[in-house]
Amino acid sequence: MKDECGVFGIFNPQVDVAQYTYWGLFSLQHRGQQSAGICTADGKKMRSKKGKGLVLKVFGKGFDDLQGHLALGHVLYSNAGLDQEINIQPLRVFYDDGDLALACNGTINNAGALRHDLQKRGVIFNTTVDSEVVLQLIACSKKPTFEERVADALMQLKGAFALVLMTDKKLIAVRDRYGFRPLCLGKMEGGWCVASESCSFDLVGAELVRDIKPGEMLVIDNGEKEPVSKMWCSQMPDNCAHCVFEYVYIARNDSRIDKQDVYAARVNLGRQLAKETKGKFKADVVISVPDSGTPAAQGFAMESGLPFMEGLTKNRYVGRTFIQPTQVQRLNSVRLKLNPVRCVVKGKSLVVVDDSIVRGTTSAKLIKLLKGAGAKEVHMVITSPPVVDCCYYGVDTRDKATLISTRCSKDEICKEIGADTLNYISLEGMKEACTAVVPNDLCCACFNSQYPDGSDKVAAKDPVPVWLED
Ligand code: AMP
């Protein structure tokens, strides 16, 4: 199963932009560990360096000749079939007005159809990634200005996208009309930056200014002057659809997304779960599945009055990309990352707080480990409702058949994972935990099958390019 992607852009003539982008990407590493790339520009020329693996692996030995005063970076966790060098972002093309680079987080659900049309018109694609259509649509647009060409391209897209474009001279940050995926603006001495998550700003010494608005296009072509804001989208929906799973699992605890502190949302999720499960089981201690489960477990402990202890220690140096499938088959892969703290769990009745059950394999392995370390009982509490449907907005849960909740009832899942009890938070409870976001402005499609923009139907009809077919 795959995560998301992370994007980072900077315009600052006073700093080494490649170095700052490296730091920005470093703090977004949790959003993608398959490849990393940085593109820089100096007003005349664009340069790029990309590679497979973690940010440290790709850039640890230096940035070659990545000079300039603006830069764009990307960390990727691609879908199956797309794990090829040519697909590493930022994507770069040479169109009629010069260099153009793009870094995108999201999924364009009509990319197959758009690609097909463009190919019929003679356009040649260089990659197999969905976001290349954005570059090609910009290149083909007949509108007079660059910003209008971008808007023209964006109007044709269906799906989720938070993307940053870079020309030789400027950065353009945009978010889809629903604001599915996060993107925010930061101010630093001498310049501006944009990032998928605000945690990047702390590392580069920038301050979070605000989130990019759904449907907004922000043009940054000066280090001092305010970026120019335009709405690229004239037809805005009544509600936004910010991905609730960012708060539950994806984002880092220290980020703030759409005015909501992720840590606070997770504490609230834990508190809410404690309220909803009151009297359902007896336990001695609350433990978490780190990292997203930790604030939630603290919230659960605060609300229930039970002590919170570290029952699982995480090995922080496990890079997923370095684990070979054959190795994984030979051992309990969860044990690579998490190990029970015996003196905490032995003989205890545990509340184990985790963010989600998707396929159910992680929980089953985890409970086996805890029971093997002497836990008397394991009461699983999950800070999201059962995942019952696919995500078409950038989280790779597209294969419905792999979702355990589509096949099994709650009791069956409890039995299958080997827990003594299993409880999920309610849909309403989860939404309310995000106190800074209006509940109707959250996308919960993977939990309630309500797709705000009808992307499920678009994706079902979208032709799959032949090279991606099984
Ligand atoms: P499983 O039920 O075995 O599929 O594993 C669920 C666990 O995987 C969750 O507790 C998360 O820690 C993690 N997870 C959830 N969604 C994703 C995702 N889209 N990509 C990677 N890991 C995920």
Tab-separated table of C-alpha atoms and ligand atoms in Angstrom:
chain	number	residue	atom	x	y	z
A	1	MET	CA	0.000	0.000	0.000
A	2	LYS	CA	1.249	3.424	-0.827
A	3	ASP	CA	1.051	6.830	0.761
A	4	GLU	CA	0.891	10.195	-0.875
A	5	CYS	CA	3.316	12.699	-2.295
A	6	GLY	CA	4.930	15.832	-0.962
A	7	VAL	CA	5.717	19.059	-2.813
A	8	PHE	CA	7.888	22.006	-1.855
A	9	GLY	CA	8.591	25.238	-3.730
A	10	ILE	CA	10.714	28.260	-2.848
A	11	PHE	CA	11.420	31.714	-4.305
A	12	ASN	CA	14.263	33.395	-2.456
A	13	PRO	CA	17.226	35.183	-4.076
A	14	GLN	CA	18.989	35.405	-0.690
A	15	VAL	CA	19.505	31.693	0.026
A	16	ASP	CA	20.817	28.490	-1.518
A	17	VAL	CA	17.425	27.326	-2.786
A	18	ALA	CA	18.550	23.749	-3.525
A	19	GLN	CA	19.691	23.336	0.083
A	20	TYR	CA	16.406	24.751	1.397
A	21	THR	CA	14.355	22.555	-0.903
A	22	TYR	CA	16.360	19.570	0.328
A	23	TRP	CA	15.385	20.445	3.893
A	24	GLY	CA	11.789	21.017	2.839
A	25	LEU	CA	11.643	17.603	1.206
A	26	PHE	CA	13.408	16.024	4.145
A	27	SER	CA	10.545	17.107	6.397
A	28	LEU	CA	8.004	15.749	3.900
A	29	GLN	CA	9.724	12.376	3.620
A	30	HIS	CA	6.801	10.647	5.371
A	31	ARG	CA	4.633	11.508	2.329
A	32	GLY	CA	6.759	9.609	-0.166
A	33	GLN	CA	9.837	7.477	0.029
A	34	GLN	CA	10.162	6.070	-3.447
A	35	SER	CA	11.922	8.929	-5.199
A	36	ALA	CA	12.927	12.550	-4.790
A	37	GLY	CA	13.691	15.394	-7.161
A	38	ILE	CA	14.687	19.048	-7.166
A	39	CYS	CA	14.531	21.558	-10.025
A	40	THR	CA	16.101	25.018	-9.742
A	41	ALA	CA	15.919	28.089	-11.979
A	42	ASP	CA	17.922	31.303	-12.126
A	43	GLY	CA	15.772	33.412	-14.428
A	44	LYS	CA	17.384	31.997	-17.548
A	45	LYS	CA	18.131	28.344	-17.070
A	46	MET	CA	16.549	25.405	-15.299
A	47	ARG	CA	18.508	22.539	-13.755
A	48	SER	CA	17.321	19.346	-12.112
A	49	LYS	CA	18.474	16.289	-10.226
A	50	LYS	CA	16.251	13.326	-9.434
A	51	GLY	CA	16.620	9.782	-8.286
A	52	LYS	CA	15.028	6.778	-6.654
A	53	GLY	CA	15.090	6.407	-2.903
A	54	LEU	CA	15.026	8.664	0.136
A	55	VAL	CA	15.912	12.364	-0.032
A	56	LEU	CA	19.180	11.650	1.772
A	57	LYS	CA	20.139	8.997	-0.748
A	58	VAL	CA	19.402	11.181	-3.781
A	59	PHE	CA	20.952	14.417	-2.479
A	60	GLY	CA	23.232	13.283	0.350
A	61	LYS	CA	26.318	13.667	-1.818
A	62	GLY	CA	25.419	17.167	-2.970
A	63	PHE	CA	23.288	19.100	-5.377
A	64	ASP	CA	25.627	19.100	-8.401
A	65	ASP	CA	25.023	22.436	-10.123
A	66	LEU	CA	21.546	23.178	-8.802
A	67	GLN	CA	21.797	26.961	-8.671
A	68	GLY	CA	19.199	29.663	-8.875
A	69	HIS	CA	16.788	31.736	-6.837
A	70	LEU	CA	13.719	29.564	-7.212
A	71	ALA	CA	13.274	25.836	-6.825
A	72	LEU	CA	10.729	23.070	-6.831
A	73	GLY	CA	10.930	19.683	-5.109
A	74	HIS	CA	8.926	16.497	-4.872
A	75	VAL	CA	8.891	13.254	-2.916
A	76	LEU	CA	6.934	10.419	-4.472
A	77	TYR	CA	5.187	7.274	-3.480
A	78	SER	CA	3.854	6.165	-6.833
A	79	ASN	CA	1.165	3.693	-7.698
A	80	ALA	CA	2.011	0.257	-9.011
A	81	GLY	CA	3.364	0.236	-12.552
A	82	LEU	CA	4.611	3.809	-12.327
A	83	ASP	CA	7.795	3.128	-10.433
A	84	GLN	CA	10.129	4.097	-13.261
A	85	GLU	CA	12.912	6.693	-13.502
A	86	ILE	CA	11.019	8.662	-16.180
A	87	ASN	CA	8.152	9.288	-13.762
A	88	ILE	CA	10.195	10.896	-11.005
A	89	GLN	CA	8.977	14.430	-10.338
A	90	PRO	CA	9.368	17.355	-10.791
A	91	LEU	CA	8.444	16.627	-14.404
A	92	ARG	CA	10.165	18.940	-16.855
A	93	VAL	CA	9.298	19.970	-20.412
A	94	PHE	CA	10.428	22.559	-22.949
A	95	TYR	CA	7.376	24.230	-24.410
A	96	ASP	CA	6.994	27.186	-26.782
A	97	ASP	CA	7.745	29.705	-24.038
A	98	GLY	CA	10.698	28.011	-22.363
A	99	ASP	CA	11.260	25.608	-19.470
A	100	LEU	CA	8.401	24.355	-17.383
A	101	ALA	CA	8.459	22.042	-14.368
A	102	LEU	CA	5.682	20.508	-12.314
A	103	ALA	CA	5.370	18.758	-8.957
A	104	CYS	CA	1.966	17.350	-8.065
A	105	ASN	CA	0.244	15.663	-5.148
A	106	GLY	CA	-3.043	14.041	-6.041
A	107	THR	CA	-4.758	11.955	-8.672
A	108	ILE	CA	-6.185	13.203	-11.947
A	109	ASN	CA	-9.099	10.905	-12.598
A	110	ASN	CA	-9.697	11.781	-16.241
A	111	ALA	CA	-5.993	11.667	-17.145
A	112	GLY	CA	-6.463	8.644	-19.419
A	113	ALA	CA	-9.152	10.369	-21.512
A	114	LEU	CA	-7.217	13.650	-21.694
A	115	ARG	CA	-4.084	11.815	-22.682
A	116	HIS	CA	-5.919	9.919	-25.369
A	117	ASP	CA	-7.292	13.170	-26.867
A	118	LEU	CA	-3.910	14.863	-26.760
A	119	GLN	CA	-2.209	11.890	-28.386
A	120	LYS	CA	-4.779	11.956	-31.171
A	121	ARG	CA	-3.689	15.569	-31.750
A	122	GLY	CA	-0.093	14.458	-32.077
A	123	VAL	CA	1.173	15.162	-28.573
A	124	ILE	CA	3.973	12.843	-27.483
A	125	PHE	CA	4.148	11.906	-23.825
A	126	ASN	CA	7.444	11.390	-22.015
A	127	THR	CA	6.151	9.648	-18.893
A	128	THR	CA	3.355	7.370	-17.772
A	129	VAL	CA	2.308	9.569	-14.866
A	130	ASP	CA	-1.139	11.209	-14.773
A	131	SER	CA	0.084	14.741	-14.026
A	132	GLU	CA	1.993	15.012	-17.311
A	133	VAL	CA	-1.337	15.871	-18.937
A	134	VAL	CA	-1.265	19.167	-17.023
A	135	LEU	CA	1.988	20.178	-18.719
A	136	GLN	CA	0.770	19.072	-22.129
A	137	LEU	CA	-2.544	20.900	-21.731
A	138	ILE	CA	-0.679	24.087	-20.786
A	139	ALA	CA	1.604	23.678	-23.803
A	140	CYS	CA	-1.382	23.170	-26.124
A	141	SER	CA	-3.490	26.026	-24.736
A	142	LYS	CA	-4.125	28.931	-27.075
A	143	LYS	CA	-4.789	31.463	-24.263
A	144	PRO	CA	-2.629	34.605	-24.359
A	145	THR	CA	-0.859	34.606	-20.948
A	146	PHE	CA	0.857	31.856	-19.005
A	147	GLU	CA	-1.558	32.134	-16.077
A	148	GLU	CA	-4.516	31.868	-18.437
A	149	ARG	CA	-2.964	28.831	-20.088
A	150	VAL	CA	-2.577	27.209	-16.663
A	151	ALA	CA	-6.203	28.004	-15.752
A	152	ASP	CA	-7.328	26.653	-19.123
A	153	ALA	CA	-5.535	23.365	-18.379
A	154	LEU	CA	-6.807	23.105	-14.811
A	155	MET	CA	-10.426	23.625	-15.897
A	156	GLN	CA	-10.211	20.354	-17.821
A	157	LEU	CA	-9.031	18.240	-14.876
A	158	LYS	CA	-11.188	16.030	-12.683
A	159	GLY	CA	-9.860	14.802	-9.370
A	160	ALA	CA	-7.522	15.946	-6.647
A	161	PHE	CA	-4.430	18.036	-7.179
A	162	ALA	CA	-2.248	20.325	-5.131
A	163	LEU	CA	0.488	21.271	-7.521
A	164	VAL	CA	3.325	23.681	-8.029
A	165	LEU	CA	4.559	24.782	-11.440
A	166	MET	CA	7.878	26.487	-12.067
A	167	THR	CA	9.039	28.478	-15.077
A	168	ASP	CA	12.493	30.056	-15.363
A	169	LYS	CA	11.136	33.051	-13.502
A	170	LYS	CA	8.191	32.169	-11.288
A	171	LEU	CA	6.389	29.653	-9.151
A	172	ILE	CA	2.678	28.982	-9.468
A	173	ALA	CA	0.902	27.076	-6.696
A	174	VAL	CA	-2.623	25.776	-7.225
A	175	ARG	CA	-5.156	23.671	-5.443
A	176	ASP	CA	-8.158	21.901	-6.930
A	177	ARG	CA	-11.571	23.422	-6.358
A	178	TYR	CA	-12.386	21.083	-3.437
A	179	GLY	CA	-9.026	21.394	-1.683
A	180	PHE	CA	-8.677	17.625	-1.310
A	181	ARG	CA	-4.923	17.680	-0.807
A	182	PRO	CA	-3.123	20.215	1.387
A	183	LEU	CA	-0.882	23.054	0.212
A	184	CYS	CA	0.222	26.070	2.220
A	185	LEU	CA	2.181	29.292	1.885
A	186	GLY	CA	5.099	30.343	4.077
A	187	LYS	CA	7.086	33.595	4.406
A	188	MET	CA	10.775	33.718	5.150
A	189	GLU	CA	13.374	36.448	5.131
A	190	GLY	CA	13.923	37.394	1.499
A	191	GLY	CA	11.327	35.093	0.030
A	192	TRP	CA	8.365	32.764	-0.009
A	193	CYS	CA	7.804	29.048	0.046
A	194	VAL	CA	4.938	26.650	-0.522
A	195	ALA	CA	4.645	23.128	0.847
A	196	SER	CA	2.287	20.202	1.249
A	197	GLU	CA	2.608	20.552	5.020
A	198	SER	CA	3.566	23.391	7.311
A	199	CYS	CA	6.101	21.187	9.155
A	200	SER	CA	8.517	22.011	6.289
A	201	PHE	CA	8.437	25.699	7.130
A	202	ASP	CA	9.892	25.199	10.597
A	203	LEU	CA	12.983	23.558	9.152
A	204	VAL	CA	13.639	26.312	6.597
A	205	GLY	CA	12.905	29.172	8.988
A	206	ALA	CA	9.639	30.215	7.356
A	207	GLU	CA	6.355	31.114	8.981
A	208	LEU	CA	3.051	29.681	7.921
A	209	VAL	CA	1.073	32.490	6.309
A	210	ARG	CA	-2.009	30.582	5.201
A	211	ASP	CA	-3.359	27.643	3.235
A	212	ILE	CA	-3.702	28.011	-0.509
A	213	LYS	CA	-7.463	28.245	-1.045
A	214	PRO	CA	-9.369	25.612	-2.999
A	215	GLY	CA	-9.615	26.883	-6.585
A	216	GLU	CA	-6.824	29.420	-6.033
A	217	MET	CA	-3.741	30.096	-8.141
A	218	LEU	CA	-0.880	31.852	-6.377
A	219	VAL	CA	1.853	33.419	-8.484
A	220	ILE	CA	5.213	34.042	-6.789
A	221	ASP	CA	7.717	35.984	-8.870
A	222	ASN	CA	9.293	38.223	-6.270
A	223	GLY	CA	10.933	37.536	-2.902
A	224	GLU	CA	9.471	40.593	-1.179
A	225	LYS	CA	6.166	41.446	-2.832
A	226	GLU	CA	3.014	39.590	-1.836
A	227	PRO	CA	2.230	36.687	-4.176
A	228	VAL	CA	-0.538	37.470	-6.640
A	229	SER	CA	-3.694	35.505	-5.873
A	230	LYS	CA	-6.294	34.616	-8.497
A	231	MET	CA	-9.125	32.136	-8.569
A	232	TRP	CA	-8.452	29.874	-11.544
A	233	CYS	CA	-11.825	28.264	-11.023
A	234	SER	CA	-14.998	30.277	-11.555
A	235	GLN	CA	-17.435	27.504	-10.601
A	236	MET	CA	-16.783	26.671	-6.988
A	237	PRO	CA	-18.708	23.930	-5.148
A	238	ASP	CA	-20.760	24.790	-2.048
A	239	ASN	CA	-18.370	22.880	0.184
A	240	CYS	CA	-14.688	22.055	0.254
A	241	ALA	CA	-13.587	18.432	0.655
A	242	HIS	CA	-10.383	18.363	2.679
A	243	CYS	CA	-9.142	14.786	3.102
A	244	VAL	CA	-9.949	13.696	6.660
A	245	PHE	CA	-7.311	10.966	6.403
A	246	GLU	CA	-4.604	13.660	6.451
A	247	TYR	CA	-5.607	14.360	10.067
A	248	VAL	CA	-6.096	10.699	10.931
A	249	TYR	CA	-2.907	9.260	9.455
A	250	ILE	CA	-1.025	10.906	6.615
A	251	ALA	CA	0.220	14.259	7.891
A	252	ARG	CA	2.889	14.824	10.488
A	253	ASN	CA	1.761	15.598	14.039
A	254	ASP	CA	3.438	19.014	13.940
A	255	SER	CA	1.661	20.268	10.805
A	256	ARG	CA	-1.330	22.563	10.530
A	257	ILE	CA	-3.609	21.895	7.579
A	258	ASP	CA	-6.531	24.112	6.633
A	259	LYS	CA	-6.283	25.868	10.006
A	260	GLN	CA	-6.485	22.582	11.917
A	261	ASP	CA	-3.506	21.452	13.998
A	262	VAL	CA	-2.966	17.795	13.188
A	263	TYR	CA	-1.792	16.960	16.706
A	264	ALA	CA	-4.877	18.549	18.277
A	265	ALA	CA	-7.169	16.648	15.889
A	266	ARG	CA	-5.497	13.373	16.884
A	267	VAL	CA	-5.821	14.087	20.614
A	268	ASN	CA	-9.504	14.844	20.005
A	269	LEU	CA	-9.907	11.604	18.054
A	270	GLY	CA	-8.549	9.690	21.057
A	271	ARG	CA	-10.769	11.556	23.496
A	272	GLN	CA	-13.800	10.929	21.334
A	273	LEU	CA	-13.002	7.215	21.099
A	274	ALA	CA	-12.717	7.008	24.885
A	275	LYS	CA	-16.194	8.550	25.181
A	276	GLU	CA	-17.659	6.257	22.551
A	277	THR	CA	-16.171	3.068	24.087
A	278	LYS	CA	-16.848	3.876	27.744
A	279	GLY	CA	-17.913	0.727	29.622
A	280	LYS	CA	-17.248	-1.591	26.649
A	281	PHE	CA	-14.096	-3.199	28.115
A	282	LYS	CA	-11.775	-3.069	31.118
A	283	ALA	CA	-8.118	-2.221	30.626
A	284	ASP	CA	-4.963	-1.407	32.619
A	285	VAL	CA	-3.015	0.786	30.254
A	286	VAL	CA	-3.293	2.677	26.942
A	287	ILE	CA	-0.582	2.199	24.333
A	288	SER	CA	-0.259	3.584	20.823
A	289	VAL	CA	0.885	2.451	17.428
A	290	PRO	CA	3.384	5.250	16.703
A	291	ASP	CA	3.448	7.878	15.256
A	292	SER	CA	-0.072	8.946	14.321
A	293	GLY	CA	-1.581	6.792	17.074
A	294	THR	CA	0.429	8.491	19.831
A	295	PRO	CA	-1.464	11.779	20.317
A	296	ALA	CA	-4.709	9.834	19.942
A	297	ALA	CA	-3.621	7.406	22.661
A	298	GLN	CA	-2.726	10.366	24.885
A	299	GLY	CA	-6.195	11.796	24.254
A	300	PHE	CA	-7.769	8.432	25.065
A	301	ALA	CA	-5.758	8.244	28.303
A	302	MET	CA	-6.732	11.790	29.328
A	303	GLU	CA	-10.405	11.126	28.747
A	304	SER	CA	-10.528	7.631	30.275
A	305	GLY	CA	-8.194	8.247	33.203
A	306	LEU	CA	-6.071	5.220	32.242
A	307	PRO	CA	-2.279	5.628	32.159
A	308	PHE	CA	-0.581	6.089	28.783
A	309	MET	CA	2.650	4.127	28.325
A	310	GLU	CA	5.005	3.308	25.470
A	311	GLY	CA	4.084	-0.281	24.763
A	312	LEU	CA	5.621	-0.330	21.291
A	313	THR	CA	8.991	1.092	20.349
A	314	LYS	CA	9.489	2.233	16.784
A	315	ASN	CA	12.689	1.734	14.871
A	316	ARG	CA	12.965	5.060	13.042
A	317	TYR	CA	15.545	3.897	10.549
A	318	VAL	CA	13.456	1.452	8.582
A	319	GLY	CA	13.346	2.770	5.039
A	320	ARG	CA	10.561	0.937	3.274
A	321	THR	CA	12.260	1.145	-0.070
A	322	PHE	CA	15.189	-0.874	1.189
A	323	ILE	CA	13.108	-3.830	2.231
A	324	GLN	CA	13.026	-6.440	-0.477
A	325	PRO	CA	9.741	-8.310	-0.950
A	326	THR	CA	11.524	-11.617	-0.488
A	327	GLN	CA	12.933	-10.504	2.842
A	328	VAL	CA	9.515	-9.330	3.973
A	329	GLN	CA	8.041	-12.719	3.208
A	330	ARG	CA	10.543	-14.324	5.548
A	331	LEU	CA	9.730	-12.310	8.615
A	332	ASN	CA	6.971	-10.494	10.372
A	333	SER	CA	7.482	-7.154	8.618
A	334	VAL	CA	5.763	-5.227	11.400
A	335	ARG	CA	8.514	-6.426	13.754
A	336	LEU	CA	11.063	-4.550	11.648
A	337	LYS	CA	9.396	-1.294	12.593
A	338	LEU	CA	7.707	-1.958	15.925
A	339	ASN	CA	8.752	-3.994	18.942
A	340	PRO	CA	6.753	-4.519	22.148
A	341	VAL	CA	8.151	-3.154	25.405
A	342	ARG	CA	7.728	-6.298	27.488
A	343	CYS	CA	7.723	-4.672	30.919
A	344	VAL	CA	4.790	-2.483	29.792
A	345	VAL	CA	2.644	-5.098	28.086
A	346	LYS	CA	3.301	-8.310	30.032
A	347	GLY	CA	0.286	-9.473	32.008
A	348	LYS	CA	-1.647	-6.306	31.110
A	349	SER	CA	-4.970	-5.700	29.529
A	350	LEU	CA	-4.098	-3.161	26.814
A	351	VAL	CA	-6.010	-0.513	24.922
A	352	VAL	CA	-4.144	-0.255	21.616
A	353	VAL	CA	-4.838	2.949	19.669
A	354	ASP	CA	-4.218	2.811	15.915
A	355	ASP	CA	-5.288	5.095	13.087
A	356	SER	CA	-6.908	2.718	10.632
A	357	ILE	CA	-7.540	-0.825	9.541
A	358	VAL	CA	-7.281	-1.044	5.783
A	359	ARG	CA	-6.352	-4.589	4.798
A	360	GLY	CA	-6.084	-5.826	8.386
A	361	THR	CA	-2.676	-7.396	7.993
A	362	THR	CA	-0.825	-4.855	10.170
A	363	SER	CA	-3.206	-5.196	13.132
A	364	ALA	CA	-3.073	-8.979	12.988
A	365	LYS	CA	0.734	-9.000	13.085
A	366	LEU	CA	0.821	-6.363	15.793
A	367	ILE	CA	-1.579	-8.184	18.082
A	368	LYS	CA	0.397	-11.380	17.605
A	369	LEU	CA	3.530	-9.524	18.710
A	370	LEU	CA	1.799	-8.029	21.765
A	371	LYS	CA	0.301	-11.338	22.841
A	372	GLY	CA	3.661	-13.007	22.232
A	373	ALA	CA	5.182	-10.478	24.634
A	374	GLY	CA	2.681	-11.521	27.318
A	375	ALA	CA	-0.254	-9.102	26.874
A	376	LYS	CA	-3.301	-10.522	28.678
A	377	GLU	CA	-5.905	-8.791	26.514
A	378	VAL	CA	-5.780	-6.477	23.491
A	379	HIS	CA	-8.606	-4.007	22.985
A	380	MET	CA	-8.109	-2.336	19.602
A	381	VAL	CA	-9.542	1.146	19.188
A	382	ILE	CA	-9.311	2.774	15.780
A	383	THR	CA	-9.395	6.523	15.192
A	384	SER	CA	-11.201	6.194	11.863
A	385	PRO	CA	-14.327	4.277	10.833
A	386	PRO	CA	-13.996	1.117	8.705
A	387	VAL	CA	-12.447	1.831	5.286
A	388	VAL	CA	-15.244	0.642	3.014
A	389	ASP	CA	-14.411	2.203	-0.322
A	390	CYS	CA	-11.661	3.329	-2.678
A	391	CYS	CA	-9.902	6.670	-2.588
A	392	TYR	CA	-9.729	8.469	-5.925
A	393	TYR	CA	-7.996	11.490	-4.473
A	394	GLY	CA	-4.386	10.532	-3.992
A	395	VAL	CA	-4.367	7.780	-1.354
A	396	ASP	CA	-3.668	4.436	-2.909
A	397	THR	CA	-6.659	2.397	-1.755
A	398	ARG	CA	-8.055	1.839	-5.245
A	399	ASP	CA	-8.510	-1.880	-5.060
A	400	LYS	CA	-11.726	-2.369	-3.131
A	401	ALA	CA	-11.206	-6.115	-2.928
A	402	THR	CA	-8.207	-5.609	-0.620
A	403	LEU	CA	-10.233	-3.678	1.977
A	404	ILE	CA	-11.080	-6.018	4.830
A	405	SER	CA	-14.237	-4.098	5.785
A	406	THR	CA	-15.797	-4.825	2.391
A	407	ARG	CA	-15.605	-8.568	3.115
A	408	CYS	CA	-15.967	-8.933	6.878
A	409	SER	CA	-18.176	-7.620	9.662
A	410	LYS	CA	-16.640	-5.877	12.662
A	411	ASP	CA	-16.852	-9.078	14.727
A	412	GLU	CA	-15.233	-11.111	11.960
A	413	ILE	CA	-12.404	-8.593	11.685
A	414	CYS	CA	-11.927	-8.660	15.463
A	415	LYS	CA	-11.562	-12.423	15.284
A	416	GLU	CA	-9.323	-12.336	12.224
A	417	ILE	CA	-6.857	-9.883	13.747
A	418	GLY	CA	-6.902	-11.730	17.082
A	419	ALA	CA	-8.151	-8.836	19.253
A	420	ASP	CA	-10.324	-9.286	22.343
A	421	THR	CA	-12.478	-6.330	21.357
A	422	LEU	CA	-12.452	-3.988	18.361
A	423	ASN	CA	-14.016	-0.551	18.209
A	424	TYR	CA	-13.926	2.111	15.498
A	425	ILE	CA	-14.687	5.785	16.017
A	426	SER	CA	-18.019	6.928	14.554
A	427	LEU	CA	-18.018	8.940	11.326
A	428	GLU	CA	-19.524	11.926	13.110
A	429	GLY	CA	-17.065	11.598	15.995
A	430	MET	CA	-14.142	11.602	13.570
A	431	LYS	CA	-15.396	14.710	11.796
A	432	GLU	CA	-16.005	16.557	15.047
A	433	ALA	CA	-12.448	15.887	16.189
A	434	CYS	CA	-11.305	18.309	13.479
A	435	THR	CA	-12.717	21.271	15.370
A	436	ALA	CA	-11.267	23.927	13.045
A	437	VAL	CA	-12.866	22.465	9.913
A	438	VAL	CA	-16.601	22.581	9.192
A	439	PRO	CA	-17.707	18.895	9.122
A	440	ASN	CA	-19.248	19.301	5.655
A	441	ASP	CA	-15.900	20.544	4.355
A	442	LEU	CA	-14.245	17.156	4.952
A	443	CYS	CA	-13.921	14.380	2.376
A	444	CYS	CA	-14.734	11.039	4.004
A	445	ALA	CA	-15.317	9.115	0.758
A	446	CYS	CA	-13.292	6.061	1.778
A	447	PHE	CA	-15.494	5.773	4.890
A	448	ASN	CA	-18.923	6.691	3.505
A	449	SER	CA	-18.670	6.198	-0.299
A	450	GLN	CA	-19.732	9.806	-0.905
A	451	TYR	CA	-17.478	11.198	-3.612
A	452	PRO	CA	-17.840	14.997	-3.609
A	453	ASP	CA	-17.082	15.472	-7.311
A	454	GLY	CA	-18.288	12.142	-8.689
A	455	SER	CA	-14.710	11.007	-9.318
A	456	ASP	CA	-15.677	7.379	-8.713
A	457	LYS	CA	-17.720	7.451	-11.922
A	458	VAL	CA	-15.064	9.408	-13.833
A	459	ALA	CA	-12.307	7.008	-12.750
A	460	ALA	CA	-14.415	3.972	-13.656
A	461	LYS	CA	-14.829	5.271	-17.216
A	462	ASP	CA	-11.299	6.587	-17.669
A	463	PRO	CA	-9.354	4.429	-20.128
A	464	VAL	CA	-6.315	2.779	-18.558
A	465	PRO	CA	-3.241	3.244	-20.763
A	466	VAL	CA	-2.149	-0.144	-22.108
A	467	TRP	CA	1.184	-0.158	-20.272
A	468	LEU	CA	-0.648	0.053	-16.939
A	469	GLU	CA	-2.986	-2.839	-17.601
A	470	ASP	CA	-2.287	-6.013	-15.641
B	1	AMP	P1	-3.449	-2.657	7.009
B	1	AMP	O1	-4.745	-2.714	7.742
B	1	AMP	O2	-2.619	-3.885	7.167
B	1	AMP	O3	-3.660	-2.334	5.572
B	1	AMP	O4	-2.574	-1.498	7.619
B	1	AMP	C1	-3.137	-0.319	8.088
B	1	AMP	C2	-2.031	0.548	8.608
B	1	AMP	O5	-1.223	0.985	7.502
B	1	AMP	C3	-2.568	1.801	9.268
B	1	AMP	O6	-2.625	1.644	10.648
B	1	AMP	C4	-1.565	2.851	8.882
B	1	AMP	O7	-0.524	2.906	9.820
B	1	AMP	C5	-1.026	2.368	7.580
B	1	AMP	N1	-1.724	2.982	6.438
B	1	AMP	C6	-2.987	3.393	6.327
B	1	AMP	N2	-3.250	3.888	5.108
B	1	AMP	C7	-2.101	3.807	4.420
B	1	AMP	C8	-1.704	4.164	3.096
B	1	AMP	N3	-2.535	4.699	2.213
B	1	AMP	N4	-0.412	3.932	2.758
B	1	AMP	C9	0.434	3.363	3.615
B	1	AMP	N5	0.126	3.005	4.854
B	1	AMP	C10	-1.123	3.218	5.261
